[in-house]
Short mmCIF file of C-alpha atoms in Angstrom, two decimals:
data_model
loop_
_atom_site.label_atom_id
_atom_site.label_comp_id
_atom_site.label_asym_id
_atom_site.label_seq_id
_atom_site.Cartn_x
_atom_site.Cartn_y
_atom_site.Cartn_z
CA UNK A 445 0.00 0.00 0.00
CA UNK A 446 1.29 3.19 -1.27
CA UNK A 447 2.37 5.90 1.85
CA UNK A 448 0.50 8.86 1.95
CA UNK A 449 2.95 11.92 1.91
CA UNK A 450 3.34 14.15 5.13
CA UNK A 451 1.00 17.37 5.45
CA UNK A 452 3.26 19.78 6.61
CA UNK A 453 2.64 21.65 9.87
CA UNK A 454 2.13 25.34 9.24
CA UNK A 455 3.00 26.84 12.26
CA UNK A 456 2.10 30.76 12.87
CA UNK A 457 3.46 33.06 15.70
CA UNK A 458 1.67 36.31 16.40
CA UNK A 459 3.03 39.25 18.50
CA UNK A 460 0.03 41.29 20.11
CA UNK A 461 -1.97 38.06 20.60
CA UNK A 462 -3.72 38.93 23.05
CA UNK A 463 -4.71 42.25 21.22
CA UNK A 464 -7.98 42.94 19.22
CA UNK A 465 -6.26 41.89 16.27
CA UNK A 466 -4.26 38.73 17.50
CA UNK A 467 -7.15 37.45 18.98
CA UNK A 468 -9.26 37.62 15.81
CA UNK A 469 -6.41 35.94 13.97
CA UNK A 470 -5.57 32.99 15.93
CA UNK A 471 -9.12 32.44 15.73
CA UNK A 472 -8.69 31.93 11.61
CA UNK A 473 -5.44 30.28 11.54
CA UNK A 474 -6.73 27.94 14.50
CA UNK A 475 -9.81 26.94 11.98
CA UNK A 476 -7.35 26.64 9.03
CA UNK A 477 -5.04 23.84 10.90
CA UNK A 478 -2.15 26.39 11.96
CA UNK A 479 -0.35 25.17 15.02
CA UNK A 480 -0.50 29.25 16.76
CA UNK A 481 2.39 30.46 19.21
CA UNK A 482 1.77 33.92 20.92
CA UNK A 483 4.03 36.13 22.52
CA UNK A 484 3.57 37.63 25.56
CA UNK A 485 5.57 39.84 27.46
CA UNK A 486 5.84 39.13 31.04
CA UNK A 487 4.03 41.43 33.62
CA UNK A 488 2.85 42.33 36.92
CA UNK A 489 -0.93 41.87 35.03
CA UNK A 490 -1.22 39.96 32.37
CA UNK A 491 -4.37 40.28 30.47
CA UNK A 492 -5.29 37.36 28.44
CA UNK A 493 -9.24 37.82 27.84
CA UNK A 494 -9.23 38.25 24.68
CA UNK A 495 -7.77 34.65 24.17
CA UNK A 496 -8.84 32.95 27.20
CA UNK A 497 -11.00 31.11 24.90
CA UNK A 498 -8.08 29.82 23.25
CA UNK A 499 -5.59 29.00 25.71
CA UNK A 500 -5.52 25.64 25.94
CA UNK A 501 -5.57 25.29 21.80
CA UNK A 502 -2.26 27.90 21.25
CA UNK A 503 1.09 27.96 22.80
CA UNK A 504 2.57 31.24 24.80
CA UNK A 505 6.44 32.76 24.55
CA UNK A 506 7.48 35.20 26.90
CA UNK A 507 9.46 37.64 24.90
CA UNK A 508 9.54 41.00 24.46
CA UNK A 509 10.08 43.84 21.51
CA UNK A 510 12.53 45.73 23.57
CA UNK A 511 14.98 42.74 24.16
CA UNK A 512 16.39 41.44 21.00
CA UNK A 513 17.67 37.51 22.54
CA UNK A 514 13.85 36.70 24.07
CA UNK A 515 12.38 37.58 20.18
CA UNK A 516 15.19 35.15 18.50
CA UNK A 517 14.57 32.24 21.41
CA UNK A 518 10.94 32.58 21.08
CA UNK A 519 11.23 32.12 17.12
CA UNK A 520 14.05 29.33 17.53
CA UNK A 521 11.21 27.08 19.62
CA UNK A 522 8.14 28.14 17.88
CA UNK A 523 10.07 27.59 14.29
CA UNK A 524 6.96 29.07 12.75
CA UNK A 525 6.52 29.12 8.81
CA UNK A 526 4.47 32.74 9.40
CA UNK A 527 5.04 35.37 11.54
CA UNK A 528 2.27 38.13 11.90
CA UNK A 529 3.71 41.02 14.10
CA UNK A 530 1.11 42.69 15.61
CA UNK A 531 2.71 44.13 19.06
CA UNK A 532 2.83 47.62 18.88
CA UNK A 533 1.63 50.75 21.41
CA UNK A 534 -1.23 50.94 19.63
CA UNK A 535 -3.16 53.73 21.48
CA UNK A 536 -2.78 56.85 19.16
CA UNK A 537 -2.84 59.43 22.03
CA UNK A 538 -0.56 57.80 24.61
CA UNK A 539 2.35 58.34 21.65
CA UNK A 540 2.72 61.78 22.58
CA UNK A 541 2.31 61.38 26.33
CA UNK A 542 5.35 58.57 25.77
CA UNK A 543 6.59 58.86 22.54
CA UNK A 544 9.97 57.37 23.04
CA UNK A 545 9.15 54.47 23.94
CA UNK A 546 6.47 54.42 21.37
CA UNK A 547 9.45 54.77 18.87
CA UNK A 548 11.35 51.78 20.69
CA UNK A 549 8.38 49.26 20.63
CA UNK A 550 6.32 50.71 17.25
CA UNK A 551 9.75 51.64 15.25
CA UNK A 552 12.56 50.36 16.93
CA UNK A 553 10.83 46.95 17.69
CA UNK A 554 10.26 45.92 14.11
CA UNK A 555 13.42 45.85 13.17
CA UNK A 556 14.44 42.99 16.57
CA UNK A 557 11.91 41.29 15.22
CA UNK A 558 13.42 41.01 11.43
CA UNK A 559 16.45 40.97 12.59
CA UNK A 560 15.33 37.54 15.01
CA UNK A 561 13.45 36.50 11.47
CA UNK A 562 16.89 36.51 9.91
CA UNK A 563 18.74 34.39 12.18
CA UNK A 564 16.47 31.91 13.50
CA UNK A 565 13.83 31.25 10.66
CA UNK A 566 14.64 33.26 8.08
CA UNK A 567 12.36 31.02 5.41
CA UNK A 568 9.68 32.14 7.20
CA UNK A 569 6.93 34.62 6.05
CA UNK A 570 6.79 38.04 7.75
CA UNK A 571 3.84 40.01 7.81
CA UNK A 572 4.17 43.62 9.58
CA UNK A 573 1.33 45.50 10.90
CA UNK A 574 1.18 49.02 8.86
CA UNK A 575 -1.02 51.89 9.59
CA UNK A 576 -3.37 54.84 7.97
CA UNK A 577 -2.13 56.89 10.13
CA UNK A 578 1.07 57.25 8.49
CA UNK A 579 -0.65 58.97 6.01
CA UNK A 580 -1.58 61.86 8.87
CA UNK A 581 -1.81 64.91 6.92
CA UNK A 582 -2.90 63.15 3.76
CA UNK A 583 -0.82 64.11 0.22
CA UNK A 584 -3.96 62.65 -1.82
CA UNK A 585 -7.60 61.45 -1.22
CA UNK A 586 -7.86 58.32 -0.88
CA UNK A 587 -4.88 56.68 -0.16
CA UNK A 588 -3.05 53.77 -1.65
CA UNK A 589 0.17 52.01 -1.84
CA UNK A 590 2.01 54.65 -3.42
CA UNK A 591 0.55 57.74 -1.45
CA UNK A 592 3.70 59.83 0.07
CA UNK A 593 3.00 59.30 3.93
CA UNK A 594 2.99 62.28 6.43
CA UNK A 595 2.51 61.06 9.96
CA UNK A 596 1.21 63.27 12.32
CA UNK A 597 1.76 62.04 15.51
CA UNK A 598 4.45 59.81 17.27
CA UNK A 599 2.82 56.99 17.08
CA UNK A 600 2.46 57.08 13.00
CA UNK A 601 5.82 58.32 12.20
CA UNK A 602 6.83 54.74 14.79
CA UNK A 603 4.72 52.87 12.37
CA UNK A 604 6.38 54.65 9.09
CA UNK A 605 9.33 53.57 10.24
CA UNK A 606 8.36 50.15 10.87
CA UNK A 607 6.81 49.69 7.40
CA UNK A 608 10.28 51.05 5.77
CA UNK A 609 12.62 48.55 7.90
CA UNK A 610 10.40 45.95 6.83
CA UNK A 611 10.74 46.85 2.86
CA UNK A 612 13.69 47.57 3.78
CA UNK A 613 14.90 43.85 4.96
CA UNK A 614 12.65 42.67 1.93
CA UNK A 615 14.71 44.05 -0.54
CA UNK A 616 18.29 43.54 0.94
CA UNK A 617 17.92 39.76 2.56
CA UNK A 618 15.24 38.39 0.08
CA UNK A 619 12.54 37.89 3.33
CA UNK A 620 9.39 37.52 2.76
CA UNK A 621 8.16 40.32 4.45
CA UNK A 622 4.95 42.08 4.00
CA UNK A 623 3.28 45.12 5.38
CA UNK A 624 -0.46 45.61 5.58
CA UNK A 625 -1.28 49.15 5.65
CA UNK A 626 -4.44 48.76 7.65
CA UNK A 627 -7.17 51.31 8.22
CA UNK A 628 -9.22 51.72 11.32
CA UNK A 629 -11.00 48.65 12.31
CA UNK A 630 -12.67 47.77 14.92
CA UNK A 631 -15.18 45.24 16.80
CA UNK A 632 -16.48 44.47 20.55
CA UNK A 633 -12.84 43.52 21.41
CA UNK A 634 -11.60 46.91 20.40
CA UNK A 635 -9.76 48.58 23.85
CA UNK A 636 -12.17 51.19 25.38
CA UNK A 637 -9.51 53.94 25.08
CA UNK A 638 -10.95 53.82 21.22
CA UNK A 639 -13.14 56.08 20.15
CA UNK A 640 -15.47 53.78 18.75
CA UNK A 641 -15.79 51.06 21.56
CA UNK A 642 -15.83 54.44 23.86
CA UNK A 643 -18.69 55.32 22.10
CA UNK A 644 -20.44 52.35 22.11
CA UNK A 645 -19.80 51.26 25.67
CA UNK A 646 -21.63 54.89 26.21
CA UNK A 647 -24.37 54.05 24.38
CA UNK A 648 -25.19 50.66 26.14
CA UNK A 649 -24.23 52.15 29.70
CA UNK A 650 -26.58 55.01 29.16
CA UNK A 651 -29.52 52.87 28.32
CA UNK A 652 -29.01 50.73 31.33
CA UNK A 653 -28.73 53.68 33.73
CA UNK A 654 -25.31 53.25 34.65
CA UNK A 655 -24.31 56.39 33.31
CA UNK A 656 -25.43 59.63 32.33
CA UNK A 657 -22.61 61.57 30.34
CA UNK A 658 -20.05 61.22 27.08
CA UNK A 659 -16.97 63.25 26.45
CA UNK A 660 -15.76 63.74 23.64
CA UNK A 661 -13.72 65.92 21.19
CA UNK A 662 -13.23 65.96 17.72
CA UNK A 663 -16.58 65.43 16.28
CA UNK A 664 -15.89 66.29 13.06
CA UNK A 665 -12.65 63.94 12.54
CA UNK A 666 -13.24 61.40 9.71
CA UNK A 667 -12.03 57.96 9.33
CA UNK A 668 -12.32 54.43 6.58
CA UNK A 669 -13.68 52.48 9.99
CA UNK A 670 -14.00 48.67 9.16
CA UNK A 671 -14.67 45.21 11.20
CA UNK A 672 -11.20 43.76 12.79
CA UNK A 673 -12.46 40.44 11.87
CA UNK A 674 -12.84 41.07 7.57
CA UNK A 675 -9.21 42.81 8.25
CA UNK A 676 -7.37 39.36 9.73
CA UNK A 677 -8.42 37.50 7.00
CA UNK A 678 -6.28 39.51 4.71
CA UNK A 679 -3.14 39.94 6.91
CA UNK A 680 -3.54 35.76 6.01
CA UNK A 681 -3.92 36.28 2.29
CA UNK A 682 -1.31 38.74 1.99
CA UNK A 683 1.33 35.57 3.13
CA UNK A 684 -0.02 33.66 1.04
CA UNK A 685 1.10 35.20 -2.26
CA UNK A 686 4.22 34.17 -3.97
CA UNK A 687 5.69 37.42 -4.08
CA UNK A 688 5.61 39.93 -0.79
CA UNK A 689 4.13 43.25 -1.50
CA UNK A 690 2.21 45.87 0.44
CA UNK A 691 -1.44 46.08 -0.03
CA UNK A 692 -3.85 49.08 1.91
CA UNK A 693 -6.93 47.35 3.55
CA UNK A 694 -9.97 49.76 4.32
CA UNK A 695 -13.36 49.73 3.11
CA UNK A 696 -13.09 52.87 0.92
CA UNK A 697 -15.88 55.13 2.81
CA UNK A 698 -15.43 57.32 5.19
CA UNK A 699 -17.36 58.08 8.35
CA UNK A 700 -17.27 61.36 11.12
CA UNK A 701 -16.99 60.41 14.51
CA UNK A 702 -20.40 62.31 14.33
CA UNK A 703 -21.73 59.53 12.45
CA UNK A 704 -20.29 56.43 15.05
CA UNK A 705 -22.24 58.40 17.61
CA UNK A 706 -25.62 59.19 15.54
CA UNK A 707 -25.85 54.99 15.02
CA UNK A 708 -24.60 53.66 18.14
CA UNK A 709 -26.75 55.98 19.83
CA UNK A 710 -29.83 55.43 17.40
CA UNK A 711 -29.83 51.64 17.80
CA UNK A 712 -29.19 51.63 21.44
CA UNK A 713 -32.65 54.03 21.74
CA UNK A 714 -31.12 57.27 23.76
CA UNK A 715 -31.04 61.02 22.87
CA UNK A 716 -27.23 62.36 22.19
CA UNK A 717 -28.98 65.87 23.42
CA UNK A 718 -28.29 65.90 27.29
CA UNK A 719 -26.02 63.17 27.37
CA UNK A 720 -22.87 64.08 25.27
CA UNK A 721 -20.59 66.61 26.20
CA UNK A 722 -17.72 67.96 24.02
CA UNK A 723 -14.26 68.65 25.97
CA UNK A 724 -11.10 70.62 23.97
CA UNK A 725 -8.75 68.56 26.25
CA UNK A 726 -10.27 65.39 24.43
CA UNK A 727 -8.36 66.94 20.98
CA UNK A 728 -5.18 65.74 19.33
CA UNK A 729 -2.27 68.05 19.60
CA UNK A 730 -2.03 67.39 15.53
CA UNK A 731 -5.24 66.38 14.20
CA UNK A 732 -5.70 63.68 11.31
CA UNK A 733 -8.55 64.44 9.75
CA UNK A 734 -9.83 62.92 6.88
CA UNK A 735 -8.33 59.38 5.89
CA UNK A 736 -10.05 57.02 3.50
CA UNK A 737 -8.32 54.02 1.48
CA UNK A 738 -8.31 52.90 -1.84
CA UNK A 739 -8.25 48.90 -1.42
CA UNK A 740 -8.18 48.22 -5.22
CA UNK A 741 -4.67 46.49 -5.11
CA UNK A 742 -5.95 43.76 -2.36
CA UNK A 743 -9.44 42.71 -4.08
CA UNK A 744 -7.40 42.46 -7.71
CA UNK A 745 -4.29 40.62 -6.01
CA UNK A 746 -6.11 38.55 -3.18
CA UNK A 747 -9.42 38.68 -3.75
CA UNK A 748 -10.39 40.42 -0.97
CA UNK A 749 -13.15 42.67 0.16
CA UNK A 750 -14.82 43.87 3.07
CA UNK A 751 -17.89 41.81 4.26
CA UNK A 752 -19.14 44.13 6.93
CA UNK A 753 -20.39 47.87 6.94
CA UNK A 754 -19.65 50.56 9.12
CA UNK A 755 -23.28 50.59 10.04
CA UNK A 756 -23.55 46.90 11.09
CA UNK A 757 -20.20 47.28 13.03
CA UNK A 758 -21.50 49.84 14.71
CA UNK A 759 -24.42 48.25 15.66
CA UNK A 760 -23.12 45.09 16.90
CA UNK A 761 -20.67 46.39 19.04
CA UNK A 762 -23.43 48.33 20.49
CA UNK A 763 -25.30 44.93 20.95
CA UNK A 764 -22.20 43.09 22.66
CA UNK A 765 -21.77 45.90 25.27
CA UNK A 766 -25.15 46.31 25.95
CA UNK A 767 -24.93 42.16 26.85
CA UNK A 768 -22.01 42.39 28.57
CA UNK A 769 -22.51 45.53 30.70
CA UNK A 770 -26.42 43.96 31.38
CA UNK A 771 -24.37 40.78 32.81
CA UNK A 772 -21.63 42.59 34.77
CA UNK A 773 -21.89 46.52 34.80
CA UNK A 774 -18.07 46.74 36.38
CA UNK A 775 -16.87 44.75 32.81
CA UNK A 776 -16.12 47.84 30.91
CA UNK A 777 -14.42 49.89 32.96
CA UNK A 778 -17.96 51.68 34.24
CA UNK A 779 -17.33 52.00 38.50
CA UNK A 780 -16.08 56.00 38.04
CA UNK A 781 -18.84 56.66 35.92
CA UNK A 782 -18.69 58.47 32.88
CA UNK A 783 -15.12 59.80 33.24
CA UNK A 784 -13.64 56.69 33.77
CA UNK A 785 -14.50 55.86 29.90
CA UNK A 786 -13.21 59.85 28.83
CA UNK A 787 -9.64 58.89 28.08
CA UNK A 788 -8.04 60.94 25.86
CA UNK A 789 -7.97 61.72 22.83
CA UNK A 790 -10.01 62.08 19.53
#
């Protein structure tokens, strides 16, 4: 009787697993047969929520993006065959309240990790985690691959940085790296320092009762908001082409923050008159105002295309808080009240 031939193991590492987006994407490579590592960096409180479901199906690294010898033993054990690098400070405001060390973990950070890719797996595929906001004070409407970027905070210049080190090591060591220059997305797992999920959380908590008041600040600031969940699926497709390029993922419509709050606020049944207040401290020091992406590149190349609206997004994060906060009001971050959801800024 003839042998049958060996599937090989794909084996994926994420950094950030236990973020919005990790979480999401160790769900799909977990349904698609990937054996999934995660790193983790080691702290006083570690936070695994996100992937508690999960835990006993992936495998954890202790490692960390400031400490190039943990990234290259964590790859040497894992000896993954994709690597999605998703770690980052992601909050946009805390990049000017620490922007150094945004630089060493967003910037910086990146280029331990290729630099680990290099020496311990360096047949591997890399996928980096790009940004719209390194676009910041946009050169053209919309954006796309080739759009000149012009960060406008700390946090995006970090990420243009990371994006170049990873073409960068593409072109001079013949990795297959990718970055996917993502636009906003979002979903019930999003942190509640986000606008969005801030907004939402709002929305449910004021229908319950448990609170009375929003803060907010830029109103008027527009963004290409889509579902974190469409978004993994291409980070996945993107490694999966013979050649590494860069694609821009976004849904190609823009919406105001106005907009997030009209719907949330509309499907959870409460008035925005009375209960949102707007607060100048709230405002970026450099606002981005108006980013929307042209995602032409990634539905020719890979097929891809997002499945979910801003509307229904908005909607069903609405929903999940409203369940969550009905089951356990202290979940979201509600005992101070109002302020303790008024982080800044946006």
């Amino acid at each position: 009787m003839a042998r049958l031939a060996a599937v090989p193991i794909r084996r994926a590492l994420i950094t950030g697993i236990t973020g919005q987006d990790g979480s999401y994407l160790a769900e799909l490579l977990l349904e698609r047969g990937y054996e999934v590592h995660g790193l983790v960096r080691r702290s006083s409180s570690e936070h695994f929520e996100r992937i508690e479901h999960l835990r006993h199906r992936i495998r954890l690294h202790q490692a960390d993006l400031l400490d190039q010898r943990s990234l290259f033993d964590a790859l040497r054990e894992a000896r993954p065959t994709e690597i999605y690098n998703l770690a980052a400070m992601s909050f946009v405001a805390v990049s000017w309240i620490q922007p150094t060390l945004t630089a060493e973990f967003t910037g910086v950070g990146v280029t331990r990790m290729l630099e680990a890719v290099r020496d311990a797996c360096p047949e591997a595929r890399f996928y980096q985690a790009s940004s719209s906001e390194m676009f910041g004070n946009v050169r053209e409407v919309p954006q796309n691959e080739l759009t000149a970027f012009y960060p406008r905070s700390p946090y995006g210049v970090a990420k243009a940085y990371g994006h170049f080190i990873t073409v960068n090591y593409r072109e001079s060591y013949d990795l297959h790296a990718t970055s996917g220059i993502l636009f906003n997305h979002e979903s019930p797992r999003r942190g509640l320092e986000f606008v969005t999920r801030k907004i939402t959380s709002h929305a449910a908590a004021i229908r319950l009762g448990l609170v009375d008041q929003l803060e907010l600040g830029n109103l008027d600031a527009e963004r290409d908001w889509g579902y974190a969940r469409d978004y993994v699926q291409a980070m996945w497709m993107m490694l999966q082409q013979p050649e590494p390029q860069d694609y821009v993922i976004a849904t190609g419509v823009a919406h105001s923050v106005r907009d997030c709050l009209e719907i949330a606020f509309d499907h959870a049944g409460v008035e925005i008159d009375g209960h949102v207040v707007i607060n100048d401290a709230l405002k970026r020091p450099a606002e981005v105002d108006h980013l929307i992406g042209d995602a032409s590149k990634a539905k020719r190349d890979l097929g891809w295309e997002p499945a979910t609206s801003f509307e229904e997004l908005i909607r069903l994060m609405v929903d999940a808080d409203y369940e969550l906060l009905s089951r356990e009001p202290s979940a979201a971050g509600l005992r101070g009240g109002a302020r303790a959801l008024a982080l800044p800024r946006f």
